[in-house]
Short mmCIF file of C-alpha atoms in Angstrom, two decimals:
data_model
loop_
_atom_site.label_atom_id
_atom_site.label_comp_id
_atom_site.label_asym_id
_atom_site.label_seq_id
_atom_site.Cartn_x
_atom_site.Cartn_y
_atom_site.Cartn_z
CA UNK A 1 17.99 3.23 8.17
CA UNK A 2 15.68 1.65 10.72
CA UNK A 3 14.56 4.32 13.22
CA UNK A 4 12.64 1.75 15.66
CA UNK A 5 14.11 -1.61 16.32
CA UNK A 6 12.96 -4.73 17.74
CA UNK A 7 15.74 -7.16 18.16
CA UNK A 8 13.57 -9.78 19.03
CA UNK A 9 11.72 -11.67 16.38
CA UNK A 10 10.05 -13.62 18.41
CA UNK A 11 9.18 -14.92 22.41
CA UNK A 12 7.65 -17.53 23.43
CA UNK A 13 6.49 -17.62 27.22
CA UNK A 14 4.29 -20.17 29.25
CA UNK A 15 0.83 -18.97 30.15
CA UNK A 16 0.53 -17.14 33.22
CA UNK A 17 4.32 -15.67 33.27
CA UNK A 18 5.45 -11.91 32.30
CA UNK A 19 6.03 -11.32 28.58
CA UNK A 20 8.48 -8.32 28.35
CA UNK A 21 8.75 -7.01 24.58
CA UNK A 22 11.52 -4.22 24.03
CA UNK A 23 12.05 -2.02 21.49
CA UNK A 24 15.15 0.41 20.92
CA UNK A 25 15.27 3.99 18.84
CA UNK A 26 17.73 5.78 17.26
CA UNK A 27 15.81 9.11 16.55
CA UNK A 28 15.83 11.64 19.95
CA UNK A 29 12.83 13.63 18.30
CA UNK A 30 10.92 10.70 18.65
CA UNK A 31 8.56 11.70 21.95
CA UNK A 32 5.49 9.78 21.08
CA UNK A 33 5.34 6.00 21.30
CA UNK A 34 3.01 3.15 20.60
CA UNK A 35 2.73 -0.77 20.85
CA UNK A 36 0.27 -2.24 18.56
CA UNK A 37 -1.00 -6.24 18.56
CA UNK A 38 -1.60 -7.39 15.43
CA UNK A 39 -3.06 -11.02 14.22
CA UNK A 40 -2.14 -12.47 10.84
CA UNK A 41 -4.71 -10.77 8.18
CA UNK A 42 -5.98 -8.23 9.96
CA UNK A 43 -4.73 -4.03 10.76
CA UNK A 44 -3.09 -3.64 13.62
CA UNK A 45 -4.77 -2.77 17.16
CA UNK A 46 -3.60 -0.18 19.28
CA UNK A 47 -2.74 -1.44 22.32
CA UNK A 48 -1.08 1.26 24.88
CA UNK A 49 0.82 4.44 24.46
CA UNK A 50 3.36 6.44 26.57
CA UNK A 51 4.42 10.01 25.97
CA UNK A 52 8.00 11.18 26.79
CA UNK A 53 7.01 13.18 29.43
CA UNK A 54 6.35 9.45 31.32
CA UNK A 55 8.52 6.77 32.26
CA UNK A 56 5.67 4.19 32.77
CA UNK A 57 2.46 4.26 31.83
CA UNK A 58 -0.34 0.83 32.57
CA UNK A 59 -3.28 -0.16 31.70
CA UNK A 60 -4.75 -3.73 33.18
CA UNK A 61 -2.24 -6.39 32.10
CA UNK A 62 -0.11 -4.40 30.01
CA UNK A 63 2.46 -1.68 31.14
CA UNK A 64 4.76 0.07 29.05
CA UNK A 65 8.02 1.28 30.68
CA UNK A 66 10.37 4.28 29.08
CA UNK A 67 14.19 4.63 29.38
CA UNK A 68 14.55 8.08 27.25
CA UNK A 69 18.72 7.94 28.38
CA UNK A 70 18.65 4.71 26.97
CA UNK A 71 16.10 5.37 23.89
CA UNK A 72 14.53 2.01 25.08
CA UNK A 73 11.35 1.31 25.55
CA UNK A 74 9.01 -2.50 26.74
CA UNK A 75 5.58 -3.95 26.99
CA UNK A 76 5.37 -5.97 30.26
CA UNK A 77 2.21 -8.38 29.88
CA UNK A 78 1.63 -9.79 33.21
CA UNK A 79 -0.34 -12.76 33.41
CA UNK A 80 0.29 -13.73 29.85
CA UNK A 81 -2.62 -15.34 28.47
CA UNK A 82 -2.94 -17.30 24.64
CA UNK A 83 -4.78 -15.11 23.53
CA UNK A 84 -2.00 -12.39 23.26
CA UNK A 85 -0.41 -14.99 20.62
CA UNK A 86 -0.05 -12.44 18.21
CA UNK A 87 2.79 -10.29 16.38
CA UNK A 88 3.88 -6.86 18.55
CA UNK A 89 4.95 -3.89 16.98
CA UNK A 90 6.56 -0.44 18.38
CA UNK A 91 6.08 2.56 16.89
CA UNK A 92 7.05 6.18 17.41
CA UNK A 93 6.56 9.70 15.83
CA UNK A 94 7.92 13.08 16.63
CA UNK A 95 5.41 15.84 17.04
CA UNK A 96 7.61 18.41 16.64
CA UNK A 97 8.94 17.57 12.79
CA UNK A 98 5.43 18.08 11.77
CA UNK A 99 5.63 14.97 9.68
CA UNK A 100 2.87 12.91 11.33
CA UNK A 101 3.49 9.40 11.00
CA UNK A 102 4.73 6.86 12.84
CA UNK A 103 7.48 4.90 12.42
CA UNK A 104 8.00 1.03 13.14
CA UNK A 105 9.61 -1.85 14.29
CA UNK A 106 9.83 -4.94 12.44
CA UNK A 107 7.37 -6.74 15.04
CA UNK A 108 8.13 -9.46 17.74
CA UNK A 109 5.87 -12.73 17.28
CA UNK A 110 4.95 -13.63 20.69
CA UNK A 111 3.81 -17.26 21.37
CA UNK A 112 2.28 -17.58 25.29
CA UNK A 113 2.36 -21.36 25.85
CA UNK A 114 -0.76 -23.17 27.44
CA UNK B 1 -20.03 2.16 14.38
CA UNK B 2 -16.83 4.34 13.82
CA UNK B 3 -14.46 2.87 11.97
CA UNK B 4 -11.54 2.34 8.84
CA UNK B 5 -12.89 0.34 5.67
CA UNK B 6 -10.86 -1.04 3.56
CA UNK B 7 -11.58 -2.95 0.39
CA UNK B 8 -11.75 -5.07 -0.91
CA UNK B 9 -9.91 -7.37 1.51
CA UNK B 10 -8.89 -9.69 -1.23
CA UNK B 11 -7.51 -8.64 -4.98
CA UNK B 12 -5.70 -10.37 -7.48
CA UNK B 13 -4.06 -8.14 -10.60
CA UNK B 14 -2.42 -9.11 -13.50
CA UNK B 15 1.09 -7.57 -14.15
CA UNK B 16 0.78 -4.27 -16.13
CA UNK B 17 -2.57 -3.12 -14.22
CA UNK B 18 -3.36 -0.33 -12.42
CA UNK B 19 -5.62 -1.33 -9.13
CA UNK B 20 -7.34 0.93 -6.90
CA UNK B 21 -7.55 0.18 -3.20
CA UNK B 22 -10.56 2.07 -0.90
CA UNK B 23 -9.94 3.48 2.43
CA UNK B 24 -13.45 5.51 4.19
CA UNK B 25 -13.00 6.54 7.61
CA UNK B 26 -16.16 7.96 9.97
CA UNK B 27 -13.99 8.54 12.54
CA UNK B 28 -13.97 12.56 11.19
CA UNK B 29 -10.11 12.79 11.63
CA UNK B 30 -8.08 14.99 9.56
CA UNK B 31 -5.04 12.70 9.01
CA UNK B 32 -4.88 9.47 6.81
CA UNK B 33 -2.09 6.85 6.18
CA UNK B 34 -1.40 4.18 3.40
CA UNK B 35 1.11 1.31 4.40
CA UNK B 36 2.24 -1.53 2.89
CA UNK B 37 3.53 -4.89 4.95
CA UNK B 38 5.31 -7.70 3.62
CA UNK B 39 6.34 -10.96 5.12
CA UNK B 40 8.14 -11.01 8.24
CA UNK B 41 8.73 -7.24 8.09
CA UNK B 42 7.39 -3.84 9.50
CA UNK B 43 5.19 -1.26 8.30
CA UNK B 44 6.69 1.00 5.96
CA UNK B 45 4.69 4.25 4.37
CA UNK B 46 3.84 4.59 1.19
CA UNK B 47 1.59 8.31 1.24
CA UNK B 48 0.09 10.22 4.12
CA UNK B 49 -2.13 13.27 3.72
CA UNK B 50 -2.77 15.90 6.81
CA UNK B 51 -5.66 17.28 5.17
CA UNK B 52 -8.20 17.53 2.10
CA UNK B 53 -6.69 18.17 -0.89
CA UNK B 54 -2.80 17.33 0.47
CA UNK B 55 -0.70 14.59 0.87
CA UNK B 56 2.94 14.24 1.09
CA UNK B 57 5.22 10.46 0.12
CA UNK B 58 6.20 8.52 2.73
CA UNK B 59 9.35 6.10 2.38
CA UNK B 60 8.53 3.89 -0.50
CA UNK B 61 6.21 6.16 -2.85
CA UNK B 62 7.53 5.02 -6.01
CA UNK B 63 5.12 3.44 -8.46
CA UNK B 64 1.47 4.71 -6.19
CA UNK B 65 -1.00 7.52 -6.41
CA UNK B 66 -3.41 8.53 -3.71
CA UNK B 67 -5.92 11.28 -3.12
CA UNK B 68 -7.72 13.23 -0.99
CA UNK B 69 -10.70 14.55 -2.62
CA UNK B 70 -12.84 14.16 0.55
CA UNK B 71 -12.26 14.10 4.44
CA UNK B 72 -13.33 10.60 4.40
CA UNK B 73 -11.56 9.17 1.71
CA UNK B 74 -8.24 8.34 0.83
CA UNK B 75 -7.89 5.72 -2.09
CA UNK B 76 -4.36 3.68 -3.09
CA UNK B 77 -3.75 3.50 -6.86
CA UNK B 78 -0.88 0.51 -7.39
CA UNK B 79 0.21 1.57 -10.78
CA UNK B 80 2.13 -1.00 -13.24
CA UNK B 81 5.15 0.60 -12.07
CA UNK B 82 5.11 -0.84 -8.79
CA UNK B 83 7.42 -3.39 -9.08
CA UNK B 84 6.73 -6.11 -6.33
CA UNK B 85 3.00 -4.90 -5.38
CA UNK B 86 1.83 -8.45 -4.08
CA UNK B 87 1.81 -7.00 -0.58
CA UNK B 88 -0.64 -6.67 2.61
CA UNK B 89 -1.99 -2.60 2.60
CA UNK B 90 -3.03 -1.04 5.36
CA UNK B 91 -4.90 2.14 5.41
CA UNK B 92 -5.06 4.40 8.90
CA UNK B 93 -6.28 7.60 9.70
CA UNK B 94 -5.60 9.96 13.13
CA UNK B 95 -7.28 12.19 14.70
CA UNK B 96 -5.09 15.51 14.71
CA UNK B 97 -2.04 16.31 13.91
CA UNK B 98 0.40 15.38 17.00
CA UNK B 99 0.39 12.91 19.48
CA UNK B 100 -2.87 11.44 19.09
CA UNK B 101 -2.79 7.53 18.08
CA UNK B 102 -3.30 6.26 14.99
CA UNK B 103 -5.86 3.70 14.19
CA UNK B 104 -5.77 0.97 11.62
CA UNK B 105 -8.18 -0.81 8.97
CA UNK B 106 -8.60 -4.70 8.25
CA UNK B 107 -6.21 -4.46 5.62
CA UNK B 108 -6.27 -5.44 1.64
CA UNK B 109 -4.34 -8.43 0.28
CA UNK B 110 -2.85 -7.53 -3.18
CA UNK B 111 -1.76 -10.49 -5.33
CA UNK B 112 -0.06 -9.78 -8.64
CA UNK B 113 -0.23 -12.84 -11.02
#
């Protein structure tokens, strides 16, 4: 059963508009969560965080937003650029299980348009 | 530099081999992952280990060994019961036990032919 879910295989948005990237949980331990960028070949890059205790946390062009009612959670990118082309995953653990790890998404493939 | 190393980035295996995969992490952190990623899907765990000389199976254990002999190390054994290995693994280590993020290697390419 898929904990973290990202509806949204893929987005494509014209350079220099918002990108908004959701993702949706199932699991209310979860109180950690993650967005990662990740190009074809290569590990994952952590990209921005946001702990439950937060509704919104930003850094430059990316902001992550937190709806814990909702157990939703998005990645604004504002400007979009091309070089944010790249797959997005969510992720989330829960600190309190003990177990450690994260748990994923499937990824959304964002394409930002020149 | 800090880092995750993984390697080698690119192996081939005939069927009914046993591979190893290497993971070393400088980064001095306690926890280390193994994950496997396949076409057009998310990152499922294979093994994790909290610290030397432990680790626990994550969702899809079946037909790998790992080990923690060292703080730094963490190798993937794909046995020959693994029975669609030809996969993209990812090794990633954190720094303590909760909420701190965890960071990725390149990633090894495993092609079974």
């Amino acid at each position: 059963d898929q904990q973290v879910k990202q509806n949204s295989p893929s987005l494509s948005v014209q350079e220099g508009r918002i990108s908004i990237l959701n993702c949706d949980y199932t699991n209310s331990m979860f109180d950690y969560f993650l967005w990662y960028k990740k190009y074809p070949a290569e590990g994952p890059t952590f990209l921005i965080s946001i702990s439950s205790i937060k509704d919104k946390n930003e850094d430059g062009r990316f902001t992550v937003f937190l709806n814990k009612s909702a157990k939703h959670l998005s990645l604004h990118i504002v400007p979009s650029q091309p070089g944010d082309s790249a797959v997005y995953f969510c992720a989330a653990s829960a600190s309190q299980t003990g177990a450690n790890n994260l748990f994923f998404g499937t990824g959304t493939r964002l394409t930002v348009i020149p | 530099d800090g880092g995750i190393t993984q390697s080698p980035k690119y192996l081939f295996r005939k069927e009914g081999q046993n591979v190893t995969l290497s993971c070393e992490q400088n980064l001095n952190h306690d926890a280390m992952y193994w994950y496997r990623q396949d076409p057009g899907q998310g990152l499922r765990l294979i093994y994790y280990s909290q610290i030397v000389n432990d680790f626990q199976k994550g969702d899809i254990a079946e037909g790998y060994s790992v080990s923690r002999e060292k703080k730094e190390s963490f190798p993937l054994t794909v046995t020959s019961a693994q029975k669609n290995p030809t996969a993209f693994y990812l090794c990633a280590s954190r720094g303590s036990l909760y909420g701190n993020t965890i960071y990725f290697g390149e990633g090894s390419w495993l092609t079974v032919v």
